Coordinates of C-alpha atoms in Angstrom, one line a residue:
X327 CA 78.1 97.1 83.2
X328 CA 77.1 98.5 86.7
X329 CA 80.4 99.5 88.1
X330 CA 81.7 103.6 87.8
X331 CA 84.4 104.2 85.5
X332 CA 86.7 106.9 86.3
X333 CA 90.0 108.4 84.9
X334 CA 92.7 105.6 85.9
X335 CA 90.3 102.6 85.1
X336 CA 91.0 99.6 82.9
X337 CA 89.6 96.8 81.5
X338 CA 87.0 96.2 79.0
X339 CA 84.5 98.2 80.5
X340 CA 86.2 101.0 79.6
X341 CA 86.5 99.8 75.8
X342 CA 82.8 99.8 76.1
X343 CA 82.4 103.0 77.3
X344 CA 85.0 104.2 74.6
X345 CA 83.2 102.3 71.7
X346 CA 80.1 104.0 73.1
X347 CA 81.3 107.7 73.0
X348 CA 82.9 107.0 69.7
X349 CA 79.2 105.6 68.3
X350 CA 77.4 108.9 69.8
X351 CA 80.6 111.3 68.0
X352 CA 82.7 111.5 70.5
X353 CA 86.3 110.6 69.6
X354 CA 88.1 109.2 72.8
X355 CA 91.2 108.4 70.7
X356 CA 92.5 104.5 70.9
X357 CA 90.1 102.6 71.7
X358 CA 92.5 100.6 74.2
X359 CA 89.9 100.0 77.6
X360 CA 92.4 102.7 79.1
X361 CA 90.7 105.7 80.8
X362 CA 93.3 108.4 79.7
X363 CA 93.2 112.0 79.0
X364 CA 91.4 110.8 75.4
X365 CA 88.7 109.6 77.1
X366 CA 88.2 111.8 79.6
X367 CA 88.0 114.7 77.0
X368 CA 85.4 112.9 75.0
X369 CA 83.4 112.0 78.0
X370 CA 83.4 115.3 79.3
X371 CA 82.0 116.2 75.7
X372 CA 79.4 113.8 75.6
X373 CA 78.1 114.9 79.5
X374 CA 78.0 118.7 78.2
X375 CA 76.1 117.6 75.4
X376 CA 73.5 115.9 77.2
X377 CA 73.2 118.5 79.3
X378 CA 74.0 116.4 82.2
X379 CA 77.0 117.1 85.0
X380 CA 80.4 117.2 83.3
X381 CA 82.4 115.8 85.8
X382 CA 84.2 113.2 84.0
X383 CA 83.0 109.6 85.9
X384 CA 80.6 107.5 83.8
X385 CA 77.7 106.2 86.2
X386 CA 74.6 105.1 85.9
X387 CA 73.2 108.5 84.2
X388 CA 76.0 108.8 81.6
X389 CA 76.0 105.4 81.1
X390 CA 72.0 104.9 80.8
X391 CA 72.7 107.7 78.1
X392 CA 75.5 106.0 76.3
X393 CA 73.4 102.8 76.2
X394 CA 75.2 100.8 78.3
X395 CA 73.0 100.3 81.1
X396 CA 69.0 99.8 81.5
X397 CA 68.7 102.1 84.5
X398 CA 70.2 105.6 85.0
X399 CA 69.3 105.3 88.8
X400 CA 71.9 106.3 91.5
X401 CA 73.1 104.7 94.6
X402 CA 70.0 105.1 96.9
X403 CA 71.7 107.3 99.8
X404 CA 68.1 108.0 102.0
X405 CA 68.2 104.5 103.7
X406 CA 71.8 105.9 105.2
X407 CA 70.6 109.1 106.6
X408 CA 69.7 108.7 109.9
X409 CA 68.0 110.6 112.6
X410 CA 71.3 110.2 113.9
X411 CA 73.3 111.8 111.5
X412 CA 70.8 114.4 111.3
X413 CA 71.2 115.1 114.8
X414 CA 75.2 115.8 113.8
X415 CA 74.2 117.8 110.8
X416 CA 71.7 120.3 112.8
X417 CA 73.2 120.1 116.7
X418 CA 70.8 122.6 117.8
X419 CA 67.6 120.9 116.3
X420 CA 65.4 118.9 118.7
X421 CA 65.9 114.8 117.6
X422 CA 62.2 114.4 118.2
X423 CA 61.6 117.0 115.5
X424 CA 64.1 115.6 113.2
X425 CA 62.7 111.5 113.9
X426 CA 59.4 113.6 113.1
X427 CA 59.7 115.4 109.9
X428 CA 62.7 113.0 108.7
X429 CA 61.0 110.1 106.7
X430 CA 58.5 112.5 105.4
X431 CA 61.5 114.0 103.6
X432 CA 63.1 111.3 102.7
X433 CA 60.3 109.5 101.2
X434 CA 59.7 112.7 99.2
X435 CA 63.0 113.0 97.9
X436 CA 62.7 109.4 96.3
X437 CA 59.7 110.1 94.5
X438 CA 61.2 112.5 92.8
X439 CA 64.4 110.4 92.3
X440 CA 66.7 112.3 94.7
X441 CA 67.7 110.1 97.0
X442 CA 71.3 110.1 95.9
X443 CA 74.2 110.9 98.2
X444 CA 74.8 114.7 96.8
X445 CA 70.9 115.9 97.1
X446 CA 70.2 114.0 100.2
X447 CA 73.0 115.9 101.8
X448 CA 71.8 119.2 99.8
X449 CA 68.1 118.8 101.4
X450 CA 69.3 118.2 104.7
X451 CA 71.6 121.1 104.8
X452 CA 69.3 123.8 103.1
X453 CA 66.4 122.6 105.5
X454 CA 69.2 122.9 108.6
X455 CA 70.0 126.5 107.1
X456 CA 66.3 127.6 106.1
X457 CA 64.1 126.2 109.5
X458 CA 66.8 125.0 112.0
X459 CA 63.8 123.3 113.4
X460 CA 63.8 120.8 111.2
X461 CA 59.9 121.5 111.3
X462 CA 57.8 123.6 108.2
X463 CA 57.6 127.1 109.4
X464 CA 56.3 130.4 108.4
X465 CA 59.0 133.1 107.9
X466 CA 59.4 135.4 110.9
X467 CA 59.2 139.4 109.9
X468 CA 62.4 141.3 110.0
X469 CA 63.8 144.6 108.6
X470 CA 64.1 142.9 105.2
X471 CA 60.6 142.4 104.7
X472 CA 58.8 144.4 107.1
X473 CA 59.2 148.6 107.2
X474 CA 59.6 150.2 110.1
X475 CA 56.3 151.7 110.2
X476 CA 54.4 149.5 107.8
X477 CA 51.9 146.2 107.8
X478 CA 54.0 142.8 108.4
X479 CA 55.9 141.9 105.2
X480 CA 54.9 145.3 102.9
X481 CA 58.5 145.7 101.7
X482 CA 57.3 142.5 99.8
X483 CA 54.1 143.8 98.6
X484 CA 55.2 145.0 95.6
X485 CA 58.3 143.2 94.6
X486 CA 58.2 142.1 90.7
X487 CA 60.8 140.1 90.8
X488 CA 58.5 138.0 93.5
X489 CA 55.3 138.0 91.2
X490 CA 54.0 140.1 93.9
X491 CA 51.5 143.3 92.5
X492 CA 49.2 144.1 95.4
X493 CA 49.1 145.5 99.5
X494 CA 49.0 142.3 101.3
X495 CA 50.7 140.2 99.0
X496 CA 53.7 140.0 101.3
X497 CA 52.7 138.7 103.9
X498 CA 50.0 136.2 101.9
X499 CA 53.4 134.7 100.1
X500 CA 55.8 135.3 102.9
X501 CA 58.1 131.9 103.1
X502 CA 57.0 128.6 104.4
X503 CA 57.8 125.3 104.6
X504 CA 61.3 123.2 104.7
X505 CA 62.4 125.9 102.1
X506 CA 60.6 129.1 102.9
X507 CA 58.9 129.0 99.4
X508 CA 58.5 133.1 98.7
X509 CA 56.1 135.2 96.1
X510 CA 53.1 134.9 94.2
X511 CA 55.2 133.4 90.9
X512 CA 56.4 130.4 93.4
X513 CA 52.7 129.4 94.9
X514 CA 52.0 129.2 91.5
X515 CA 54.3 127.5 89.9
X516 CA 54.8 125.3 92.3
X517 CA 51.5 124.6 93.3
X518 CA 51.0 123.6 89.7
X519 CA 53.7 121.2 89.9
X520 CA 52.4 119.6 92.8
X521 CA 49.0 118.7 91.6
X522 CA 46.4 119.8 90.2
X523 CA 44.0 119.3 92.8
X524 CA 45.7 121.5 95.0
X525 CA 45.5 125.9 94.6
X526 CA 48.6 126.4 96.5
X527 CA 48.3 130.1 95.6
X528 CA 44.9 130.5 97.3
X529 CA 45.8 128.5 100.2
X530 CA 49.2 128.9 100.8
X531 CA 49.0 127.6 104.8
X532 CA 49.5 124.6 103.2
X533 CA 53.1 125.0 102.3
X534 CA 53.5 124.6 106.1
X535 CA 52.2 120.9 106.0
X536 CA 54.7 118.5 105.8
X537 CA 53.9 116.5 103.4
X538 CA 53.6 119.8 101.3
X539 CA 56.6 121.3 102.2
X540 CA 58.8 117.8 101.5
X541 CA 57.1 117.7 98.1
X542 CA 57.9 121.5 97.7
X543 CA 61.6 121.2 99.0
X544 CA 62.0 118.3 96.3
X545 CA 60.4 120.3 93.5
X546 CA 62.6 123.4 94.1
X547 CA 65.8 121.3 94.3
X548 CA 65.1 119.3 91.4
X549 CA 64.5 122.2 89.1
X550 CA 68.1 122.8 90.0
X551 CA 69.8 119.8 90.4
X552 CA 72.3 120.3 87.5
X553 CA 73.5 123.7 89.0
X554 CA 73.8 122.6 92.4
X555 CA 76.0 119.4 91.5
X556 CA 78.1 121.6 89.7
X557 CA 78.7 124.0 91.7
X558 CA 79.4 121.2 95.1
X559 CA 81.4 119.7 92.4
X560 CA 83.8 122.5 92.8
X561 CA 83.3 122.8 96.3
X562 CA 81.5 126.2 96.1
X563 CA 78.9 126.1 98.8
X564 CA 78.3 129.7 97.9
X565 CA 77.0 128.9 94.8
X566 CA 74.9 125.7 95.8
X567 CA 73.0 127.8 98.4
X568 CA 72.3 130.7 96.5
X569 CA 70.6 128.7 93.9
X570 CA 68.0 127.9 96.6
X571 CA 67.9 130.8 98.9
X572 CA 68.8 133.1 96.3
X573 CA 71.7 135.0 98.6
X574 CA 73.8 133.6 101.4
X575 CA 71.8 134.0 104.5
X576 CA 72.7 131.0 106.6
X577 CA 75.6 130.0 104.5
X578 CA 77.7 129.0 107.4
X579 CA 74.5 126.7 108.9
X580 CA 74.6 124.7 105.6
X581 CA 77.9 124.5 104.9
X582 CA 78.5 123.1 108.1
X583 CA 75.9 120.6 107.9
X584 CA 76.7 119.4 104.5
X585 CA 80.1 118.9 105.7
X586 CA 79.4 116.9 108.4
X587 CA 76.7 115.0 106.9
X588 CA 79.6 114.1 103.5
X589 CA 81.6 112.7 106.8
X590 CA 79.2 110.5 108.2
X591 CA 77.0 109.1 105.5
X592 CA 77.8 106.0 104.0

């Protein structure tokens, strides 16, 4: 069984599926290889149980977790996403940067196994919204994190909520990379996450290296990959880019990216 089953479907794959939610506790109802309301209710269940994204299809990861199928991977989306497409999803963004910086990403997103259609759109958009360069850059100061008489970045010198405790901390973990990574508690976490060769906290430059900020970019998105699905799910772009950017600065810049790019990609 490799195909997606979806409310309307029929056949025996769908008796599979509902002998398989009916095994795991999940009453579908008759078991009739008809993907009613029954069904959909009990699959629905069985998603929210596993903690996994309650939308109501059975692919590879709710079937993987039903036991119907070896591999919970999802359609591989990367090999789609062109420089081309790219181009169309950040117009203002020079195509040699994006040919640049481009595989990096997309090679980074597969290792951590998000190369489906949904995050592969999500990256591209959040980097369109975050650099517009398409190129790992250093936040630029502003009147949000610089005070009008004060060092570069002091307004987040001491921000808790940041992991930040000391003069100079602001500007040491100011944002960098593909998604401005920001704070002391971020360096380290994520530093930790990427290896544990690297001390991203003492050297945080390198969240401007590419091959840094990809990994980084992945990491962050990842550790949120439920809450983004569900809220694109529901079509709240809102929601999806204040899980990363943690309000809705450039909102409009990655809505209108991931809309394009949901047009275009294959």
């Amino acid at each position: 069984m490799n195909e997606v089953l979806e409310p309307g479907a029929i056949g025996p794959a769908v008796t599979r599926l509902q002998e398989a939610l009916l095994s795991k506790g999940f009453n579908p109802g008759v078991v009739d290889g008809r993907f009613g309301l029954g069904t959909l209710a009990a699959l629905l269940a069985f998603q929210r149980s596993e903690v996994m994204l309650a939308d109501g299809v059975a692919g590879p990861r709710t079937l993987a977790a039903l036991g119907l199928v070896a591999s919970p991977d999802l359609p591989d989306a990367a090999t789609g996403m062109t420089a081309q497409i790219v181009s169309k999803m950040c117009p203002d963004t020079p195509i040699a940067n994006i040919k640049r910086s481009l595989p990096i990403v997309l090679q980074s997103l597969a290792r951590f196994r998000l190369s489906h259609r949904t995050m592969v759109l999500m990256a591209i958009a959040t980097i369109r919204a975050e650099t517009e360069s398409f190129l790992p850059i250093s936040e630029g100061r502003s009147k949000f994190n610089t005070s009008p008489n004060g060092h570069p970045f002091d307004l987040y010198d001491h921000r808790k909520d940041l992991g930040n405790d000391a003069t100079f901390d602001g500007e040491k973990y100011k944002g960098r990379g593909f998604v401005q990574l920001t704070g002391r508690h971020n360096y380290i976490r994520y530093g930790k996450k990427l290896s544990p060769t690297i001390n991203l906290a003492a050297t945080p430059d390198l969240a401007n290296s590419a091959p840094v900020a990809a990994d980084l970019l992945s990491l962050f998105l990842a550790d949120r990959e439920l809450q983004i699905k569900d809220a694109l799910l529901h079509g709240n772009m809102q929601a999806a880019r204040r899980l990363v950017n943690g309000g809705v600065h450039g909102l409009d810049r990655f809505t209108e990216a991931y809309r394009i790019g949901d047009a275009l990609l294959d």
